[in-house]
Tab-separated table of N, CA and C in Angstrom:
chain	number	residue	atom	x	y	z
A	1	UNK	N	130.883	7.997	-112.858
A	1	UNK	CA	131.388	8.403	-114.146
A	1	UNK	C	132.428	7.375	-114.588
A	2	UNK	N	132.450	7.109	-115.892
A	2	UNK	CA	133.470	6.226	-116.426
A	2	UNK	C	133.926	6.774	-117.764
A	3	UNK	N	135.088	6.376	-118.171
A	3	UNK	CA	135.649	6.848	-119.439
A	3	UNK	C	135.959	5.661	-120.336
A	4	UNK	N	135.943	5.932	-121.622
A	4	UNK	CA	136.420	4.936	-122.573
A	4	UNK	C	137.135	5.667	-123.685
A	5	UNK	N	137.999	4.946	-124.360
A	5	UNK	CA	138.816	5.531	-125.414
A	5	UNK	C	138.489	4.854	-126.733
A	6	UNK	N	138.266	5.664	-127.764
A	6	UNK	CA	137.948	5.130	-129.085
A	6	UNK	C	139.228	4.672	-129.777
A	7	UNK	N	139.048	3.986	-130.874
A	7	UNK	CA	140.215	3.512	-131.635
A	7	UNK	C	140.986	4.672	-132.246
A	8	UNK	N	140.358	5.835	-132.366
A	8	UNK	CA	141.051	7.016	-132.904
A	8	UNK	C	141.829	7.757	-131.816
A	9	UNK	N	141.697	7.296	-130.571
A	9	UNK	CA	142.421	7.912	-129.472
A	9	UNK	C	141.624	8.934	-128.685
A	10	UNK	N	140.400	9.230	-129.120
A	10	UNK	CA	139.555	10.170	-128.388
A	10	UNK	C	139.048	9.522	-127.109
A	11	UNK	N	139.024	10.290	-126.028
A	11	UNK	CA	138.488	9.811	-124.755
A	11	UNK	C	137.126	10.432	-124.511
A	12	UNK	N	136.230	9.642	-123.960
A	12	UNK	CA	134.878	10.098	-123.663
A	12	UNK	C	134.556	9.778	-122.215
A	13	UNK	N	133.896	10.719	-121.549
A	13	UNK	CA	133.455	10.515	-120.179
A	13	UNK	C	131.941	10.395	-120.184
A	14	UNK	N	131.452	9.351	-119.581
A	14	UNK	CA	130.014	9.120	-119.478
A	14	UNK	C	129.645	8.972	-118.013
A	15	UNK	N	128.428	9.358	-117.702
A	15	UNK	CA	127.954	9.260	-116.332
A	15	UNK	C	126.832	8.222	-116.266
A	16	UNK	N	126.947	7.326	-115.315
A	16	UNK	CA	125.921	6.311	-115.087
A	16	UNK	C	125.546	6.340	-113.608
A	17	UNK	N	124.281	6.103	-113.353
A	17	UNK	CA	123.813	6.133	-111.967
A	17	UNK	C	124.326	4.951	-111.162
A	18	UNK	N	124.512	3.813	-111.846
A	18	UNK	CA	124.958	2.608	-111.150
A	18	UNK	C	125.629	1.672	-112.156
A	19	UNK	N	126.080	0.524	-111.669
A	19	UNK	CA	126.788	-0.435	-112.519
A	19	UNK	C	125.899	-0.969	-113.644
A	20	UNK	N	124.618	-1.124	-113.367
A	20	UNK	CA	123.701	-1.634	-114.387
A	20	UNK	C	123.568	-0.647	-115.545
A	21	UNK	N	123.460	0.630	-115.234
A	21	UNK	CA	123.370	1.642	-116.287
A	21	UNK	C	124.680	1.736	-117.067
A	22	UNK	N	125.809	1.597	-116.380
A	22	UNK	CA	127.101	1.603	-117.065
A	22	UNK	C	127.176	0.424	-118.035
A	23	UNK	N	126.714	-0.720	-117.612
A	23	UNK	CA	126.706	-1.901	-118.473
A	23	UNK	C	125.828	-1.663	-119.701
A	24	UNK	N	124.703	-0.993	-119.520
A	24	UNK	CA	123.818	-0.668	-120.633
A	24	UNK	C	124.525	0.247	-121.640
A	25	UNK	N	125.198	1.273	-121.136
A	25	UNK	CA	125.974	2.161	-122.008
A	25	UNK	C	126.989	1.363	-122.820
A	26	UNK	N	127.749	0.530	-122.128
A	26	UNK	CA	128.818	-0.221	-122.803
A	26	UNK	C	128.249	-1.184	-123.845
A	27	UNK	N	127.161	-1.837	-123.533
A	27	UNK	CA	126.529	-2.757	-124.477
A	27	UNK	C	126.089	-2.018	-125.733
A	28	UNK	N	125.440	-0.871	-125.565
A	28	UNK	CA	124.961	-0.109	-126.716
A	28	UNK	C	126.121	0.425	-127.555
A	29	UNK	N	127.185	0.862	-126.904
A	29	UNK	CA	128.360	1.336	-127.644
A	29	UNK	C	129.008	0.202	-128.434
A	30	UNK	N	129.087	-0.979	-127.844
A	30	UNK	CA	129.655	-2.131	-128.544
A	30	UNK	C	128.806	-2.521	-129.745
A	31	UNK	N	127.484	-2.523	-129.587
A	31	UNK	CA	126.598	-2.868	-130.694
A	31	UNK	C	126.728	-1.868	-131.837
A	32	UNK	N	126.780	-0.603	-131.509
A	32	UNK	CA	126.918	0.423	-132.537
A	32	UNK	C	128.267	0.293	-133.243
A	33	UNK	N	129.303	0.026	-132.476
A	33	UNK	CA	130.627	-0.162	-133.065
A	33	UNK	C	130.640	-1.339	-134.038
A	34	UNK	N	129.990	-2.428	-133.647
A	34	UNK	CA	129.914	-3.594	-134.538
A	34	UNK	C	129.146	-3.271	-135.809
A	35	UNK	N	128.069	-2.498	-135.672
A	35	UNK	CA	127.288	-2.121	-136.864
A	35	UNK	C	128.126	-1.284	-137.815
A	36	UNK	N	128.920	-0.374	-137.252
A	36	UNK	CA	129.803	0.433	-138.096
A	36	UNK	C	130.834	-0.445	-138.791
A	37	UNK	N	131.385	-1.390	-138.064
A	37	UNK	CA	132.363	-2.310	-138.661
A	37	UNK	C	131.727	-3.128	-139.772
A	38	UNK	N	130.510	-3.614	-139.522
A	38	UNK	CA	129.800	-4.392	-140.533
A	38	UNK	C	129.454	-3.544	-141.747
A	39	UNK	N	129.149	-2.259	-141.530
A	39	UNK	CA	128.775	-1.402	-142.654
A	39	UNK	C	129.972	-1.164	-143.563
A	40	UNK	N	131.185	-1.270	-143.016
A	40	UNK	CA	132.374	-1.156	-143.862
A	40	UNK	C	132.508	-2.384	-144.767
A	41	UNK	N	132.031	-3.519	-144.304
A	41	UNK	CA	132.052	-4.728	-145.109
A	41	UNK	C	130.929	-4.745	-146.141
A	42	UNK	N	129.778	-4.184	-145.737
A	42	UNK	CA	128.595	-4.168	-146.589
A	42	UNK	C	128.106	-2.730	-146.723
A	43	UNK	N	128.651	-1.965	-147.665
A	43	UNK	CA	128.369	-0.520	-147.728
A	43	UNK	C	126.901	-0.170	-147.953
A	44	UNK	N	126.078	-1.087	-148.451
A	44	UNK	CA	124.678	-0.774	-148.685
A	44	UNK	C	123.844	-0.921	-147.420
A	45	UNK	N	124.431	-1.421	-146.355
A	45	UNK	CA	123.736	-1.578	-145.086
A	45	UNK	C	124.422	-0.691	-144.045
A	46	UNK	N	124.314	0.622	-144.217
A	46	UNK	CA	125.089	1.535	-143.391
A	46	UNK	C	124.296	2.219	-142.289
A	47	UNK	N	123.078	1.764	-141.999
A	47	UNK	CA	122.316	2.387	-140.918
A	47	UNK	C	122.865	1.939	-139.575
A	48	UNK	N	122.866	2.880	-138.642
A	48	UNK	CA	123.376	2.554	-137.306
A	48	UNK	C	122.627	3.336	-136.255
A	49	UNK	N	122.559	2.739	-135.111
A	49	UNK	CA	122.087	3.347	-133.868
A	49	UNK	C	120.717	3.907	-133.990
């Protein structure tokens, strides 16, 4: 299990079977976060995840 904290201060606990799965979780969360950030710059491209 690992935890991460959002920019709003919320903490989330996720469970991964191994380090590779944890890395997959983190990669997908980072990509989604970037898409959200980009959608703030370009409001007509707001699809995510």
